[in-house]
PDB file of C-alpha atoms in Angstrom:
ATOM      1  CA  MET W1015      42.638  26.173-101.352  1.00  0.00           C
ATOM      2  CA  LYS W1016      42.699  24.073-104.474  1.00  0.00           C
ATOM      3  CA  LEU W1017      42.703  27.214-106.594  1.00  0.00           C
ATOM      4  CA  SER W1018      45.638  28.719-104.713  1.00  0.00           C
ATOM      5  CA  SER W1019      47.545  25.434-104.948  1.00  0.00           C
ATOM      6  CA  LYS W1020      47.013  25.374-108.700  1.00  0.00           C
ATOM      7  CA  ALA W1021      48.067  29.016-108.976  1.00  0.00           C
ATOM      8  CA  ALA W1022      51.229  28.321-106.974  1.00  0.00           C
ATOM      9  CA  LEU W1023      52.001  25.315-109.161  1.00  0.00           C
ATOM     10  CA  MET W1024      51.498  27.385-112.312  1.00  0.00           C
ATOM     11  CA  LEU W1025      53.799  30.132-111.007  1.00  0.00           C
ATOM     12  CA  THR W1026      56.448  27.538-110.162  1.00  0.00           C
ATOM     13  CA  LEU W1027      56.206  26.016-113.634  1.00  0.00           C
ATOM     14  CA  LEU W1028      56.373  29.435-115.268  1.00  0.00           C
ATOM     15  CA  SER W1029      59.430  30.450-113.274  1.00  0.00           C
ATOM     16  CA  THR W1030      61.082  27.126-114.144  1.00  0.00           C
ATOM     17  CA  ALA W1031      60.358  27.722-117.815  1.00  0.00           C
ATOM     18  CA  VAL W1032      61.953  31.157-117.606  1.00  0.00           C
ATOM     19  CA  ILE W1033      65.070  29.693-115.979  1.00  0.00           C
ATOM     20  CA  ALA W1034      65.301  26.929-118.597  1.00  0.00           C
ATOM     21  CA  SER W1035      65.093  29.435-121.439  1.00  0.00           C
ATOM     22  CA  GLU W1036      67.220  32.049-119.660  1.00  0.00           C
ATOM     23  CA  TYR W1037      70.345  30.965-121.530  1.00  0.00           C
ATOM     24  CA  SER W1038      70.177  31.167-125.282  1.00  0.00           C
ATOM     25  CA  SER W1039      72.467  29.845-127.961  1.00  0.00           C
ATOM     26  CA  PRO W1040      73.009  31.412-131.384  1.00  0.00           C
ATOM     27  CA  VAL W1041      73.602  27.935-132.787  1.00  0.00           C
ATOM     28  CA  GLU W1042      70.556  26.056-134.016  1.00  0.00           C
ATOM     29  CA  ASN W1043      69.829  22.831-132.091  1.00  0.00           C
ATOM     30  CA  VAL W1044      72.221  23.697-129.270  1.00  0.00           C
ATOM     31  CA  GLU W1045      70.531  24.241-125.886  1.00  0.00           C
ATOM     32  CA  VAL W1046      71.983  25.701-122.684  1.00  0.00           C
ATOM     33  CA  TYR W1047      70.552  24.853-119.258  1.00  0.00           C
ATOM     34  CA  LYS W1048      71.334  26.232-115.809  1.00  0.00           C
ATOM     35  CA  THR W1049      72.891  23.830-113.278  1.00  0.00           C
ATOM     36  CA  GLU W1050      74.183  24.080-109.727  1.00  0.00           C
ATOM     37  CA  PHE W1051      77.488  22.332-110.507  1.00  0.00           C
ATOM     38  CA  SER W1052      80.804  24.218-110.652  1.00  0.00           C
ATOM     39  CA  THR W1053      81.670  22.642-113.997  1.00  0.00           C
ATOM     40  CA  LEU W1054      80.522  23.330-117.520  1.00  0.00           C
ATOM     41  CA  SER W1055      79.066  20.159-119.005  1.00  0.00           C
ATOM     42  CA  ILE W1056      78.829  19.645-122.766  1.00  0.00           C
ATOM     43  CA  GLN W1057      76.827  16.731-124.190  1.00  0.00           C
ATOM     44  CA  ASN W1058      76.803  15.674-127.823  1.00  0.00           C
ATOM     45  CA  LEU W1059      73.550  13.853-128.561  1.00  0.00           C
ATOM     46  CA  SER W1060      73.906  14.324-132.330  1.00  0.00           C
ATOM     47  CA  ASN W1061      75.233  11.896-134.915  1.00  0.00           C
ATOM     48  CA  GLU W1062      78.042  14.339-135.762  1.00  0.00           C
ATOM     49  CA  LYS W1063      81.637  14.378-134.530  1.00  0.00           C
ATOM     50  CA  ILE W1064      81.906  17.811-132.874  1.00  0.00           C
ATOM     51  CA  GLU W1065      85.016  19.855-132.120  1.00  0.00           C
ATOM     52  CA  ILE W1066      84.567  22.371-129.298  1.00  0.00           C
ATOM     53  CA  ASP W1067      86.943  25.245-128.528  1.00  0.00           C
ATOM     54  CA  LEU W1068      86.911  26.614-124.959  1.00  0.00           C
ATOM     55  CA  TYR W1069      89.433  29.451-124.665  1.00  0.00           C
ATOM     56  CA  GLY W1070      91.840  27.703-127.016  1.00  0.00           C
ATOM     57  CA  GLN W1071      91.468  24.256-125.490  1.00  0.00           C
ATOM     58  CA  ASN W1072      89.925  21.850-128.029  1.00  0.00           C
ATOM     59  CA  PHE W1073      87.678  18.912-127.232  1.00  0.00           C
ATOM     60  CA  ASN W1074      86.574  16.312-129.782  1.00  0.00           C
ATOM     61  CA  LEU W1075      83.176  14.851-129.000  1.00  0.00           C
ATOM     62  CA  THR W1076      82.060  11.726-130.796  1.00  0.00           C
ATOM     63  CA  PRO W1077      78.328  11.036-131.109  1.00  0.00           C
ATOM     64  CA  ALA W1078      76.650  10.286-127.753  1.00  0.00           C
ATOM     65  CA  SER W1079      79.585  11.586-125.701  1.00  0.00           C
ATOM     66  CA  GLY W1080      80.351  14.517-123.458  1.00  0.00           C
ATOM     67  CA  VAL W1081      82.926  16.428-121.489  1.00  0.00           C
ATOM     68  CA  GLN W1082      83.078  18.431-118.263  1.00  0.00           C
ATOM     69  CA  PHE W1083      85.233  21.535-117.916  1.00  0.00           C
ATOM     70  CA  GLU W1084      86.355  22.843-114.523  1.00  0.00           C
ATOM     71  CA  CYS W1085      85.451  26.519-114.284  1.00  0.00           C
ATOM     72  CA  SER W1086      87.770  27.593-111.473  1.00  0.00           C
ATOM     73  CA  GLY W1087      87.986  31.374-111.465  1.00  0.00           C
ATOM     74  CA  TYR W1088      85.420  31.900-114.238  1.00  0.00           C
ATOM     75  CA  ASP W1089      81.765  32.888-114.183  1.00  0.00           C
ATOM     76  CA  ASN W1090      81.326  32.538-117.956  1.00  0.00           C
ATOM     77  CA  LEU W1091      83.237  30.817-120.741  1.00  0.00           C
ATOM     78  CA  GLU W1092      83.447  31.460-124.467  1.00  0.00           C
ATOM     79  CA  LEU W1093      82.551  28.384-126.470  1.00  0.00           C
ATOM     80  CA  GLN W1094      82.853  27.748-130.194  1.00  0.00           C
ATOM     81  CA  ILE W1095      81.638  24.781-132.169  1.00  0.00           C
ATOM     82  CA  LYS W1096      84.309  24.418-134.852  1.00  0.00           C
ATOM     83  CA  ASN W1097      83.350  24.123-138.543  1.00  0.00           C
ATOM     84  CA  ASN W1098      80.117  25.966-137.843  1.00  0.00           C
ATOM     85  CA  ASP W1099      78.991  29.308-139.188  1.00  0.00           C
ATOM     86  CA  HIS W1100      78.876  30.980-135.752  1.00  0.00           C
ATOM     87  CA  GLU W1101      81.597  32.713-133.813  1.00  0.00           C
ATOM     88  CA  TYR W1102      82.204  32.157-130.124  1.00  0.00           C
ATOM     89  CA  PHE W1103      79.290  32.568-127.770  1.00  0.00           C
ATOM     90  CA  GLU W1104      79.340  32.928-124.006  1.00  0.00           C
ATOM     91  CA  VAL W1105      77.853  30.375-121.609  1.00  0.00           C
ATOM     92  CA  PRO W1106      77.698  30.422-117.809  1.00  0.00           C
ATOM     93  CA  CYS W1107      80.076  28.035-116.080  1.00  0.00           C
ATOM     94  CA  LYS W1108      77.224  26.574-114.077  1.00  0.00           C
ATOM     95  CA  SER W1109      75.470  25.280-117.159  1.00  0.00           C
ATOM     96  CA  ARG W1110      74.959  22.268-119.371  1.00  0.00           C
ATOM     97  CA  VAL W1111      75.312  22.661-123.134  1.00  0.00           C
ATOM     98  CA  VAL W1112      73.368  20.050-125.072  1.00  0.00           C
ATOM     99  CA  ILE W1113      74.010  19.501-128.765  1.00  0.00           C
ATOM    100  CA  THR W1114      70.710  17.901-129.735  1.00  0.00           C
ATOM    101  CA  GLU W1115      69.955  15.005-132.067  1.00  0.00           C
ATOM    102  CA  LEU W1116      68.898  17.483-134.770  1.00  0.00           C
ATOM    103  CA  PHE W1117      72.250  19.314-134.872  1.00  0.00           C
ATOM    104  CA  THR W1118      74.262  19.333-138.102  1.00  0.00           C
ATOM    105  CA  ASN W1119      77.543  21.167-138.664  1.00  0.00           C
ATOM    106  CA  GLN W1120      77.117  24.102-141.022  1.00  0.00           C
ATOM    107  CA  PHE W1121      80.474  24.852-142.606  1.00  0.00           C
ATOM    108  CA  MET W1122      81.388  28.483-143.146  1.00  0.00           C
ATOM    109  CA  GLN W1123      80.870  29.573-146.729  1.00  0.00           C
ATOM    110  CA  GLY W1124      83.485  31.490-148.705  1.00  0.00           C
ATOM    111  CA  GLU W1125      86.526  30.681-146.599  1.00  0.00           C
TER     112      GLU W1125
END
């Protein structure tokens, strides 16, 4: 029974790892996690002041701050980190976007 308990634990951990990495971000040092909440949560753990665009609504996040966005009527939202070299990317409404401590804004070149 100990072997089957260990196998079950390993399968649980593997499935959790798949869920945690299920959502990807094209922006380096930005992570997206699945949640059960009906709001999109964005946390800025970096030392940078971050401007976020969600469907034309802008949010300014100071270091160590965050915001929650009510997702009524949406399954996914397009998010853009302003002054970064990436376009919009889509995140599920029931998710948490974490801008990690290692994040730095990469300004677009040539514009």
